[in-house]
Amino acid sequence: MGAKCTRTEFEYTYTDEPHATRRKQILAKHPEVRELYGPDYTMFLMMPFIVGFQVWMCWLLRKCSWPITFLAAYVISGTINQSLMLAVHENSHNTVFGAKRSLWTRLFGMFINLPIGVPIYISFKKYHGDHHTFLGHHAKDRDLPHPIEAKFFDRPITKVLWLILNPIFYALRPSLVYPKPLIWWEFVNLFVQLLFDLMIFKYCGGWKGIFYLLGGSILGSGLHPMAGHFISEHYIFFDKKQQTSSYYGPMNYLAWNVGYHNEHHDFPWISFRRLPQLTKIAPEFYKDLPHHTSWVNCLVQFIMNPEIGPFARVKNATSAGFHIKLDDSGRFDIKID
């Protein structure tokens, strides 16, 4: 089973999340950062080729054996579909068409969604903004593991299981922890996705085509090098108060630069292609922040290091019911609601 995690509780902070503060400091010192704002159509030009390739792979695998199909689903579709999920994330920030063209953004998001196999775009966009606005909030940041998850998956073998099941937890956590009403665009997303899946099943490989896409999405979000970003972004590897960590490495080419995660949280509306420019414009704000150079190493450390596990996240103490006040002698006293 391996060593049990030494953390038995989340790390709590009484300060505001750092990104809004750093954003103000950067804009005050480097107002030229505003030149990085605005739509970026690069993804729009690239996406038809990526979606088309996945459809072609479904057709190509129709006569292959199941072992070959499984291998292709993990290696090829796992990589591409995780990249598409990160494209969904990028587009949800209105970086492709801009905030004023919401219809184009939604339609394009559902197009990106097609090879993923399940309708995620509209629901993801509905919830993801809260992760930025309420980073570390006990209930509103759905990226935080539930305490039950953290308590159960506390040894290497169970952490491996948690990584494998991560797609399920990541999908269900928002609707269970802090549910929002369904909107009609979610039903449109569902209808479009089911129609696409039916076409894949009928004309492009049957169950093998479906498994290549859906299996790739599940496998690529679990114990897969591309899924290392889930762990690298907000889990505590360095200073215990650092809520966000960037990754600088070659996987960013496949991940729409999501590794530039401090930069992304500081300026969510700057497109993936321009985030490295932000780092170059304001290096004094980023060069001294600890960062990752390997997503695979993040996964290994998460599994094997007893100091890292689902509890290795920073929460806002006030949102969890902790309040600081001074007692009569002038000492700090912590009150729990």
PDB file of C-alpha atoms in Angstrom, residues 22 26 29 242 246 248 260 262-263 266 278-292:
ATOM      1  CA  ARG A  22      -0.350  40.630  -9.163  1.00  0.00           C
ATOM      2  CA  ILE A  26       1.855  44.161 -13.585  1.00  0.00           C
ATOM      3  CA  LYS A  29       4.422  48.692 -14.203  1.00  0.00           C
ATOM      4  CA  GLN A 242       1.627  28.999  -3.457  1.00  0.00           C
ATOM      5  CA  SER A 246       3.303  27.059 -13.851  1.00  0.00           C
ATOM      6  CA  TYR A 248       7.452  25.381 -18.626  1.00  0.00           C
ATOM      7  CA  TYR A 260       1.682  29.029 -18.172  1.00  0.00           C
ATOM      8  CA  ASN A 262       0.203  31.666 -13.141  1.00  0.00           C
ATOM      9  CA  GLU A 263       0.157  33.861 -16.218  1.00  0.00           C
ATOM     10  CA  ASP A 266      -3.357  36.603 -13.778  1.00  0.00           C
ATOM     11  CA  LEU A 278       3.418  38.114 -20.992  1.00  0.00           C
ATOM     12  CA  THR A 279       6.211  36.219 -19.228  1.00  0.00           C
ATOM     13  CA  LYS A 280       8.803  38.062 -21.306  1.00  0.00           C
ATOM     14  CA  ILE A 281       7.229  41.487 -20.720  1.00  0.00           C
ATOM     15  CA  ALA A 282       7.026  41.061 -16.931  1.00  0.00           C
ATOM     16  CA  PRO A 283       9.767  38.522 -16.028  1.00  0.00           C
ATOM     17  CA  GLU A 284      10.324  40.011 -12.577  1.00  0.00           C
ATOM     18  CA  PHE A 285       6.856  38.766 -11.546  1.00  0.00           C
ATOM     19  CA  TYR A 286       7.362  35.176 -12.725  1.00  0.00           C
ATOM     20  CA  LYS A 287      11.037  34.180 -12.917  1.00  0.00           C
ATOM     21  CA  ASP A 288      11.407  33.652  -9.154  1.00  0.00           C
ATOM     22  CA  LEU A 289       8.194  31.651  -8.729  1.00  0.00           C
ATOM     23  CA  PRO A 290       8.877  27.899  -8.343  1.00  0.00           C
ATOM     24  CA  HIS A 291       7.617  26.010 -11.391  1.00  0.00           C
ATOM     25  CA  HIS A 292       7.427  22.545 -12.911  1.00  0.00           C
TER      26      HIS A 292
END
